[in-house]
mmCIF file of C-alpha atoms in Angstrom:
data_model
loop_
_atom_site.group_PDB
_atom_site.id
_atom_site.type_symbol
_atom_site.label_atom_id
_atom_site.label_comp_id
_atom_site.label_asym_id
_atom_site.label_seq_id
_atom_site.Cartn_x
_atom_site.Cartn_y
_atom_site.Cartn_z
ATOM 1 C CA UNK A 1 -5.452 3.111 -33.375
ATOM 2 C CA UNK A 2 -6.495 6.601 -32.005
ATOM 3 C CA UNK A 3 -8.764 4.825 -29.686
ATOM 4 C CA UNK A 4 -6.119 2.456 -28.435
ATOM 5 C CA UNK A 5 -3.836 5.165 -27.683
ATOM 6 C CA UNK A 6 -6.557 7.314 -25.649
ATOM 7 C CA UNK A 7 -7.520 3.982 -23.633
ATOM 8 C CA UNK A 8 -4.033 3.332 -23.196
ATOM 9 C CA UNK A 9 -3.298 6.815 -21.741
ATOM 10 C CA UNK A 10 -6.398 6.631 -19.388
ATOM 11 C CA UNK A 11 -5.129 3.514 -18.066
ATOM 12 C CA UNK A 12 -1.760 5.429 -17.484
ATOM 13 C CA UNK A 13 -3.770 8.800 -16.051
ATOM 14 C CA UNK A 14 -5.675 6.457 -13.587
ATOM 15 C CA UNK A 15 -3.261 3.592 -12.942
ATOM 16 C CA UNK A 16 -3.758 4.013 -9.403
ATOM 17 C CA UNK A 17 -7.099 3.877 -8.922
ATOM 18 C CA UNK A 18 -7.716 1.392 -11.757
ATOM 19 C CA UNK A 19 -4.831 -1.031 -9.543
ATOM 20 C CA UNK A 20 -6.892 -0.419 -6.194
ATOM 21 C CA UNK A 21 -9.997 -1.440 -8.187
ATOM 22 C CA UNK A 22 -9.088 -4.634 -9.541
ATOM 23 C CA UNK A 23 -7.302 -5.284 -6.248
ATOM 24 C CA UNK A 24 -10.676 -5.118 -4.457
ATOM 25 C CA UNK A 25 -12.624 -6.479 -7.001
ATOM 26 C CA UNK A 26 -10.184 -9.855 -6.842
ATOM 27 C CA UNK A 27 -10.226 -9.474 -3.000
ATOM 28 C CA UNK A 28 -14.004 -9.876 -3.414
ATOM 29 C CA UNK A 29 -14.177 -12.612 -5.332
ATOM 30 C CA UNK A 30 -11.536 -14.738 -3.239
ATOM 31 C CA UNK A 31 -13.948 -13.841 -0.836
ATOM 32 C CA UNK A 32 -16.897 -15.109 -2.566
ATOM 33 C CA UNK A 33 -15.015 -18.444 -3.626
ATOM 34 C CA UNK A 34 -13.869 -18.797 0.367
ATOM 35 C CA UNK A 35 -17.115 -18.478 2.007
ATOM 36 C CA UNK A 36 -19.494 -20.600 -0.599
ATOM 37 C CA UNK A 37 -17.001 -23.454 -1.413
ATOM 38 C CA UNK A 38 -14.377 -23.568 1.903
ATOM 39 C CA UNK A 39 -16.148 -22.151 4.569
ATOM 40 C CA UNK A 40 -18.163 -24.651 6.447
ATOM 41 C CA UNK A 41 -19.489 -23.788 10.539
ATOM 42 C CA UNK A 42 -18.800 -26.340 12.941
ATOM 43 C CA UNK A 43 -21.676 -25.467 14.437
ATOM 44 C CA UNK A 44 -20.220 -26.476 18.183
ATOM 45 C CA UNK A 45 -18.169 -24.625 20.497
ATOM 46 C CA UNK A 46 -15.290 -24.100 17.878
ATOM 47 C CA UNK A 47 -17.687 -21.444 16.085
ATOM 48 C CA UNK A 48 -15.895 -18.130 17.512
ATOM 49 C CA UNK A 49 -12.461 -19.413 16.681
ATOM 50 C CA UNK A 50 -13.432 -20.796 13.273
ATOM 51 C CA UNK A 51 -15.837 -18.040 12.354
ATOM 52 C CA UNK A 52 -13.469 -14.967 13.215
ATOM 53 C CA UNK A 53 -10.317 -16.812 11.794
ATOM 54 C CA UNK A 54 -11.630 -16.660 8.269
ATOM 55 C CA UNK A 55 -12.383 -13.104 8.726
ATOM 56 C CA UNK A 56 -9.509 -11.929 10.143
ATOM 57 C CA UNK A 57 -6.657 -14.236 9.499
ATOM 58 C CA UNK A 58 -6.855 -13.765 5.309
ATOM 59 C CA UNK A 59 -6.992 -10.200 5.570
ATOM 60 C CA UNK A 60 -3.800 -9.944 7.840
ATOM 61 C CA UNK A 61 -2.411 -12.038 5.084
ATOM 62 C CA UNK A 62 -3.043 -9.781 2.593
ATOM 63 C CA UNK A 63 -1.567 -6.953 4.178
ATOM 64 C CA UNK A 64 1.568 -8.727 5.013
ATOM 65 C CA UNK A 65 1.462 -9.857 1.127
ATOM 66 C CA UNK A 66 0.869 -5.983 0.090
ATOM 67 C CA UNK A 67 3.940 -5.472 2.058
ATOM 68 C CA UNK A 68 6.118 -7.585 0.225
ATOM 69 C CA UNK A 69 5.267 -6.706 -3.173
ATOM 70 C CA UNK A 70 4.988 -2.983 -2.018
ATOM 71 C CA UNK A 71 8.752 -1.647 -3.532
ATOM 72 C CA UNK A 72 8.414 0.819 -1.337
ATOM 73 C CA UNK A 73 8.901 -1.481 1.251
ATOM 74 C CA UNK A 74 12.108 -2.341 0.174
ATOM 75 C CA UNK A 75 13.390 0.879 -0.875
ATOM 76 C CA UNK A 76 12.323 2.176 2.678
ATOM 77 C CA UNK A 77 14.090 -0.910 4.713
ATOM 78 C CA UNK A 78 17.069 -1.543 1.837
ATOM 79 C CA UNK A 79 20.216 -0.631 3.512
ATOM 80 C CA UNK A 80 18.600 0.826 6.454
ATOM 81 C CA UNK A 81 21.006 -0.946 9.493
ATOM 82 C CA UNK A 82 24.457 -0.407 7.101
ATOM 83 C CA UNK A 83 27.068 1.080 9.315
ATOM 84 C CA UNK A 84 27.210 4.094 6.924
ATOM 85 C CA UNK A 85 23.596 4.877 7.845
ATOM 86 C CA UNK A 86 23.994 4.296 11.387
ATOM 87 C CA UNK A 87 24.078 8.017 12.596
ATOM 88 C CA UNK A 88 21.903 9.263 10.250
ATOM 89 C CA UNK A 89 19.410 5.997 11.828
ATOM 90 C CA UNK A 90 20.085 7.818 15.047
ATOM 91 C CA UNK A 91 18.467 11.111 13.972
ATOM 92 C CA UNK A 92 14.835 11.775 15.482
ATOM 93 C CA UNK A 93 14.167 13.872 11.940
ATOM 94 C CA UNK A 94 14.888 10.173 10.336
ATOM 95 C CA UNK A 95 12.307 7.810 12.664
ATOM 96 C CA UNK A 96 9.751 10.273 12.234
ATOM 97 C CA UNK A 97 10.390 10.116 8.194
ATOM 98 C CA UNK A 98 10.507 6.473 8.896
ATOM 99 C CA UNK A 99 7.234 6.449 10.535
ATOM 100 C CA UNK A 100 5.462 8.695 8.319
ATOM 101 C CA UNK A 101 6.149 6.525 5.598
ATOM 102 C CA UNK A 102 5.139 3.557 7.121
ATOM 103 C CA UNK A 103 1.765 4.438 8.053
ATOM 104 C CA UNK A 104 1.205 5.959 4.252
ATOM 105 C CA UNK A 105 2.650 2.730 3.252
ATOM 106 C CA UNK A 106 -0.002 0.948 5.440
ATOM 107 C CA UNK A 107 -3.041 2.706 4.559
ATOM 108 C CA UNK A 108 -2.298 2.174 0.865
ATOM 109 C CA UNK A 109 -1.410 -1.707 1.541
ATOM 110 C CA UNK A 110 -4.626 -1.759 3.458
ATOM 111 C CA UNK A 111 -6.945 -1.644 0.326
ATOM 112 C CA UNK A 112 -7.265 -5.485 0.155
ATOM 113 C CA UNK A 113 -7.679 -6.628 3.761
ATOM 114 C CA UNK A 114 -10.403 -3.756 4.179
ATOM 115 C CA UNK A 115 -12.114 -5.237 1.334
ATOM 116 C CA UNK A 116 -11.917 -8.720 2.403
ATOM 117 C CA UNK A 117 -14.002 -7.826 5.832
ATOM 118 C CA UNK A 118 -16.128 -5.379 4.748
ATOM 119 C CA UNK A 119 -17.040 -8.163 2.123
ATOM 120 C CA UNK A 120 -17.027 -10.460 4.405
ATOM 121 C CA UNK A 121 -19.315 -8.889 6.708
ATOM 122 C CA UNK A 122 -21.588 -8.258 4.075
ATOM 123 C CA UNK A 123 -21.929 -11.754 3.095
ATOM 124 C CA UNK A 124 -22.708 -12.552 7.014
ATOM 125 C CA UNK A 125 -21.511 -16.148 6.808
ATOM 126 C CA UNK A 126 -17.948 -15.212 8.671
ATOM 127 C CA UNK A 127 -19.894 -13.136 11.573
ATOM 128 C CA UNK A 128 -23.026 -14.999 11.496
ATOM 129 C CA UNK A 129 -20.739 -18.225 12.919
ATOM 130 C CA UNK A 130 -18.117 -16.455 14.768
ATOM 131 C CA UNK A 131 -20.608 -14.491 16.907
ATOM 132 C CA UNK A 132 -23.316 -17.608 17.666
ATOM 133 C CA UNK A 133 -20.291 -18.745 19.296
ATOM 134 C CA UNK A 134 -20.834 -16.063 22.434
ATOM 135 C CA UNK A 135 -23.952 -15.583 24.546
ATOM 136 C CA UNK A 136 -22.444 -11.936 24.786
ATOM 137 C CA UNK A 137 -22.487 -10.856 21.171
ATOM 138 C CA UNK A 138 -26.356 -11.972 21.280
ATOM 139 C CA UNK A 139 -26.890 -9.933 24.490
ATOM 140 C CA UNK A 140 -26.028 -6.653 23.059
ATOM 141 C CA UNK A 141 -28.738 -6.845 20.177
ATOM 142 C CA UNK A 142 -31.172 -9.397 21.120
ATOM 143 C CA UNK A 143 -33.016 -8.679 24.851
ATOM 144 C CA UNK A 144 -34.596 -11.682 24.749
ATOM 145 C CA UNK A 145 -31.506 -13.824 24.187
ATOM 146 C CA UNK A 146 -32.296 -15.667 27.570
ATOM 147 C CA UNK A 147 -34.581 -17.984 25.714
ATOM 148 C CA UNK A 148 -32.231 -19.421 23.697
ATOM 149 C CA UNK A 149 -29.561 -21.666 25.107
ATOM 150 C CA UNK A 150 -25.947 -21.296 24.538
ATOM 151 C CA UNK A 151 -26.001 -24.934 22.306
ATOM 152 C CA UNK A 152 -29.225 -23.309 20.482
ATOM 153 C CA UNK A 153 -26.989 -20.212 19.333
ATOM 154 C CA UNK A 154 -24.082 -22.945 18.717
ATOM 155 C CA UNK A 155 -26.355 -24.322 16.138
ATOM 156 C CA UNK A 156 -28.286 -21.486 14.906
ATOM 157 C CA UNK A 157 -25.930 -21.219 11.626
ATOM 158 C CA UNK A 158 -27.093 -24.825 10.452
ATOM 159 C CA UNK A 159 -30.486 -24.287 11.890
ATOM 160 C CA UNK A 160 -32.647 -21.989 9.156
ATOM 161 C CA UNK A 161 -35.307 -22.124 11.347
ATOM 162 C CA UNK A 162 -33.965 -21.545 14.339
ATOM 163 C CA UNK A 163 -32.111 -18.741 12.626
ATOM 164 C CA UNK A 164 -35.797 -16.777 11.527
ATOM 165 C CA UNK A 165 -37.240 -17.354 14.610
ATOM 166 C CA UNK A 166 -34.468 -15.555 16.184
ATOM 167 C CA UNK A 167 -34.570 -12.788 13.484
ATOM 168 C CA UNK A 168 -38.205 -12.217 14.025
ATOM 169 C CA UNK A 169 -37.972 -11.265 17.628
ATOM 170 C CA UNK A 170 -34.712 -9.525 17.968
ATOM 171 C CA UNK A 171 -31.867 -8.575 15.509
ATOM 172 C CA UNK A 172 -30.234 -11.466 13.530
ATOM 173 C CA UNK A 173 -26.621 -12.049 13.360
ATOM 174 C CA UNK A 174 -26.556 -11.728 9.232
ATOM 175 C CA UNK A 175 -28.302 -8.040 10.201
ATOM 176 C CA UNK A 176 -25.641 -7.112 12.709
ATOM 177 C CA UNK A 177 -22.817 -8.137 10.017
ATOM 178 C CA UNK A 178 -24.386 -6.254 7.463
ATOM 179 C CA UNK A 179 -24.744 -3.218 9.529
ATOM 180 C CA UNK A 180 -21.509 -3.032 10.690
ATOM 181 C CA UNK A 181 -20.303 -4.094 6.981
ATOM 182 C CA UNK A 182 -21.774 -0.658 6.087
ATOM 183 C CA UNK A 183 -20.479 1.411 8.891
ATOM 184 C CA UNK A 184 -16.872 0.050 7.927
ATOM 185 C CA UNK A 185 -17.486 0.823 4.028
ATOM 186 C CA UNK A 186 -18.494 4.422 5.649
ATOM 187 C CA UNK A 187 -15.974 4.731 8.140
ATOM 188 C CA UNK A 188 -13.146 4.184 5.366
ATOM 189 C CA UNK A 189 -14.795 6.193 2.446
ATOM 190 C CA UNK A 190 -14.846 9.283 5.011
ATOM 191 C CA UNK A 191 -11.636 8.427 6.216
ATOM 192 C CA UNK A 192 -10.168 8.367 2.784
ATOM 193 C CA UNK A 193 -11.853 11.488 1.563
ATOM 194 C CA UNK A 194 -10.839 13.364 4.959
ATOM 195 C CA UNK A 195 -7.170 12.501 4.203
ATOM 196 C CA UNK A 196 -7.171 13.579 0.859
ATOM 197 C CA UNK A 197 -8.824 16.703 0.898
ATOM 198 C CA UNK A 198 -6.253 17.715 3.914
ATOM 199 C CA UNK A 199 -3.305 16.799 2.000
ATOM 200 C CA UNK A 200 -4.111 18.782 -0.889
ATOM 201 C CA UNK A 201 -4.995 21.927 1.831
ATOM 202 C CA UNK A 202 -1.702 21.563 2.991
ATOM 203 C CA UNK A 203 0.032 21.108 -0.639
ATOM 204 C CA UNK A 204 2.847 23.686 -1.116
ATOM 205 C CA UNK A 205 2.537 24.083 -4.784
ATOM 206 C CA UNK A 206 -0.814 24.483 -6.607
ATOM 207 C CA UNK A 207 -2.505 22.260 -8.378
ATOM 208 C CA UNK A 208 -1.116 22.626 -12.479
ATOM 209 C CA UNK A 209 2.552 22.266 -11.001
ATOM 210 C CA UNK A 210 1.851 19.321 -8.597
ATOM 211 C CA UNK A 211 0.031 17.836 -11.835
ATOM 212 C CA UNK A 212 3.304 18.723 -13.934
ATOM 213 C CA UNK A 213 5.359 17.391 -10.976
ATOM 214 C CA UNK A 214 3.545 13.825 -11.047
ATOM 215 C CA UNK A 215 4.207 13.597 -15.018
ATOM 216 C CA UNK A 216 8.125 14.652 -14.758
ATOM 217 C CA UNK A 217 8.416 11.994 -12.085
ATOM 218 C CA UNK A 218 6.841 9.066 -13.988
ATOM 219 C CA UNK A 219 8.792 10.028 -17.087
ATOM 220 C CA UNK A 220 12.112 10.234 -14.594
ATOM 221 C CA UNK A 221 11.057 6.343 -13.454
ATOM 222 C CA UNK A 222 10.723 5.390 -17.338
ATOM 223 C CA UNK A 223 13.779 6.721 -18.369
ATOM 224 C CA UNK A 224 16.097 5.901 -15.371
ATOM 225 C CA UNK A 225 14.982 2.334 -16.118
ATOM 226 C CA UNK A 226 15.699 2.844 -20.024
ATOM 227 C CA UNK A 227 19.516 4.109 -18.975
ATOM 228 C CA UNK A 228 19.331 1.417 -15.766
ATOM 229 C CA UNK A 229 18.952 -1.394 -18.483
ATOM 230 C CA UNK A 230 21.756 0.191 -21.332
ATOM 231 C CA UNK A 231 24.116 0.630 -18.949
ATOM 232 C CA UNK A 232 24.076 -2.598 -17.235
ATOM 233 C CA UNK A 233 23.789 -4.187 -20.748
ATOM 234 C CA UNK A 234 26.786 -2.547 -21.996
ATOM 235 C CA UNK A 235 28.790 -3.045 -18.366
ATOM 236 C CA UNK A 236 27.644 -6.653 -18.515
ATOM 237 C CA UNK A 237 28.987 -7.055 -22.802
ATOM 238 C CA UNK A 238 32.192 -5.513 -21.715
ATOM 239 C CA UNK A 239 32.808 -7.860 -18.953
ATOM 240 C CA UNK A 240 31.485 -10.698 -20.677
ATOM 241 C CA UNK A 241 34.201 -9.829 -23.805
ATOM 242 C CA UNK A 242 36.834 -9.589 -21.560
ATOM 243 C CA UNK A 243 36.362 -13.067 -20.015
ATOM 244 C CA UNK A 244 35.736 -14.999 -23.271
ATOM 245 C CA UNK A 245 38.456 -12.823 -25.452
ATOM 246 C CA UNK A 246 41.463 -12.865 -22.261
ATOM 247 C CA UNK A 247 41.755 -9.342 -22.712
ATOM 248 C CA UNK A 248 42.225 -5.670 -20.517
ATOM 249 C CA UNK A 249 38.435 -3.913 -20.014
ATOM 250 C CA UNK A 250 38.243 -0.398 -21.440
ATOM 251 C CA UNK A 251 37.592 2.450 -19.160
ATOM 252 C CA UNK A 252 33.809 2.389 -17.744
ATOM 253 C CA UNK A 253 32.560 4.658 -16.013
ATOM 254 C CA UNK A 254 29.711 3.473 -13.353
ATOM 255 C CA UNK A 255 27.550 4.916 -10.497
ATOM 256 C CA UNK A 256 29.779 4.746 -6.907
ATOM 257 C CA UNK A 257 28.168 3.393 -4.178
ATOM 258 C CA UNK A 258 27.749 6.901 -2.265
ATOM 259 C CA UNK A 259 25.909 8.410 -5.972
ATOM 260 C CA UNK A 260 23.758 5.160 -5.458
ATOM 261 C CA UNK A 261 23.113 6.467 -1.996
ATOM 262 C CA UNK A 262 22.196 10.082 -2.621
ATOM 263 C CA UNK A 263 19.776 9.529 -5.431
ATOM 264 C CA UNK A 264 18.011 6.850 -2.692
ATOM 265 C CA UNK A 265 17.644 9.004 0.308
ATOM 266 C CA UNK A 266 14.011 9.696 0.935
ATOM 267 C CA UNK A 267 12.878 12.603 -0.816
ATOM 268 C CA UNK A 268 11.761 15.735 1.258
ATOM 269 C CA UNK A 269 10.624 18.919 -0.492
ATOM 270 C CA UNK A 270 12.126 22.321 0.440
ATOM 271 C CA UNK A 271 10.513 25.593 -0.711
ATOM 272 C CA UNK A 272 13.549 27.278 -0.822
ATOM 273 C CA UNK A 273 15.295 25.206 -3.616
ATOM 274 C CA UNK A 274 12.507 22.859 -5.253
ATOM 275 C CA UNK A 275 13.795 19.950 -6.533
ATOM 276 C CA UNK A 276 11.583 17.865 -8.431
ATOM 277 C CA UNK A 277 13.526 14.734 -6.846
ATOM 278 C CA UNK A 278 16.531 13.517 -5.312
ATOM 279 C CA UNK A 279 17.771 12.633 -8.635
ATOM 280 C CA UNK A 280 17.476 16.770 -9.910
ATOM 281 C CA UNK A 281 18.274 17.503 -6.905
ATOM 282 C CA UNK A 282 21.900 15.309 -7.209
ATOM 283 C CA UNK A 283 22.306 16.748 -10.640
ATOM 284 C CA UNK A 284 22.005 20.656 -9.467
ATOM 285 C CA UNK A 285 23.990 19.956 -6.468
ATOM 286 C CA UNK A 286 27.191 19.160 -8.220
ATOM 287 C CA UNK A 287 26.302 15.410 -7.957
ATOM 288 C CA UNK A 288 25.675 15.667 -4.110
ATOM 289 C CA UNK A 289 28.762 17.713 -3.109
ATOM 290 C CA UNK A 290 27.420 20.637 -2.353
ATOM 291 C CA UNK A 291 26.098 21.649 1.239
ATOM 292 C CA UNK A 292 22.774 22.069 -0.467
ATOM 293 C CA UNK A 293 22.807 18.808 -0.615
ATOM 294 C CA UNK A 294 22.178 17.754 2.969
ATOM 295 C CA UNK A 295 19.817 20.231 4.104
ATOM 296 C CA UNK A 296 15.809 19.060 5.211
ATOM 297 C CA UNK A 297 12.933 19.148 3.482
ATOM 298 C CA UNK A 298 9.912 20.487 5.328
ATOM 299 C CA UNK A 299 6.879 18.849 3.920
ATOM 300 C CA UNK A 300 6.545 14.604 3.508
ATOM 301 C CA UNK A 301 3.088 13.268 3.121
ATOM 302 C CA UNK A 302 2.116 15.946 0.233
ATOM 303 C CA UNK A 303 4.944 14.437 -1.960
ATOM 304 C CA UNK A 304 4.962 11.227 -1.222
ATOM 305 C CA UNK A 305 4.470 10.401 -4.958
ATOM 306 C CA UNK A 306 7.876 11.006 -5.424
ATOM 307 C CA UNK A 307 9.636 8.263 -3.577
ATOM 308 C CA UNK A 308 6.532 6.071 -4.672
ATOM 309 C CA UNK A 309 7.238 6.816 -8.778
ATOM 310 C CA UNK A 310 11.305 6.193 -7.673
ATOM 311 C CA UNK A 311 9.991 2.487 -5.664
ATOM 312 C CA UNK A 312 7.997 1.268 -8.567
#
């Protein structure tokens, strides 16, 4: 039992990364499944289109799919264009929230479609048919490319050996997808150590409170969605009562739709009066009435876990 309960709370510790892993390693294997069962080159002049559509066109796909089951998504666009919202839409401070969050929300949504064409390039097969459909992507690694004709390189993905005669004088097509496979893996690995390293320079709280921060906001989620679920149980009994038994509903006292709207404003952290989110922050505020209230954060990126904890 002790066992179960340490797994289970290193599942809950690393949730994130253990969600981008199985996210990539299911990428991958779609990937796999794609390219030895559906993917078959026309060998002809349809190579290009037919090559660079099943590397591309699934991993747009999956971004547009990591955008819909993203709830930040929705809690970022949700009421957005109401008419109570439109001057505070109008505010520069709020498009470059906006915008902020929407290339965060990007890069994290971009963990699958990355995977898919670094995969993909690694495999070849995608590359190796899209690019024997140009005469120029042959120039620019193989010098001596004017001894093949452009319905040899057409073929060249059906033709093994036309394919390692090619490789042995210049560099193949499966080489060039392979190297740039690796400079993409690369590329994104520095990227995402770069990033992360700067946001925790720029952190405004050290490390042990940001760590104490993260906790208090996943145990905020759990229990808002405890009460969330009570409440509308016992709102939804009372109503239900009523109907069946023809009589008056008791007092009830529920969320109005301006407290709704406070506790979903993005969250932006102020040194001056930390809040730990817009929920504490409604509660210390006299429930959003004070002047407190309304006044900017500074920092965004640092804290994004915040609003992400409050999406999920």
């Amino acid at each position: 039992m002790n066992r179960l309960q340490k797994a289970v709370d290193f599942c809950i510790r690393h949730q994130t990364t253990l969600s981008y892993s199985i996210v990539s390693l299911l990428t991958a294997a779609s990937e796999h499944i794609f390219s030895s069962v559906v993917f078959k080159c026309p060998c002809n002049s349809g190579n290009m289109l037919y090559g660079y559509s099943f590397l591309l066109a699934p991993a747009f796909i999956l971004l547009l799919l990591g955008y819909v089951v993203s709830a930040r998504t929705w809690r970022l666009f949700t009421g957005a264009c109401s008419p109570e919202k439109h001057l505070q839409c109008c505010s520069w401070r709020t498009w470059a929230r906006f915008c902020q969050l929407l290339v965060l929300m990007t890069a994290k949504t971009s963990v699958a479609p990355l995977t898919w064409i670094a995969v993909s390039l690694l495999g070849a097969n995608f590359y190796e048919c899209a690019a024997s459909g140009s005469s120029m992507t042959a120039s620019l690694f193989c010098k001596n490319n004017t001894n093949y004709s452009q319905d040899q390189l057409f073929k060249l993905p059906c033709d093994k050996e036309l394919s390692e005669k090619m490789s042995s004088e210049c560099l193949s097509f499966q080489a060039q997808s392979q190297l740039i496979g690796w400079f993409l893996i690369a590329s994104i690995m520095t990227a995402a150590l770069t990033s992360t390293c700067v946001s925790h320079c720029c952190s405004p709280v050290i490390y042990l409170q940001l760590k104490f921060w993260k906790i208090y906001s996943r145990k905020e989620h759990e229990l808002f969605e405890t009460k969330a679920k009570e409440h509308a149980t016992k709102l939804a009994e009372r109503n239900t009562n009523c109907f069946f038994e023809a009589t008056d509903p008791p007092p009830f006292h529920t969320p109005s739709n301006e407290d709704w709207q406070k506790i979903s404003i993005l969250y932006t952290f102020n040194s001056q009066d930390q809040y730990y989110s817009m929920i504490h922050k409604y509660v210390s505020t006299n429930r959003g009435k004070s002047t407190k209230f309304k006044e900017e954060g500074q920092d965004f990126a640092v804290l994004d876990f915040v609003d992400e904890a409050q999406a999920s």
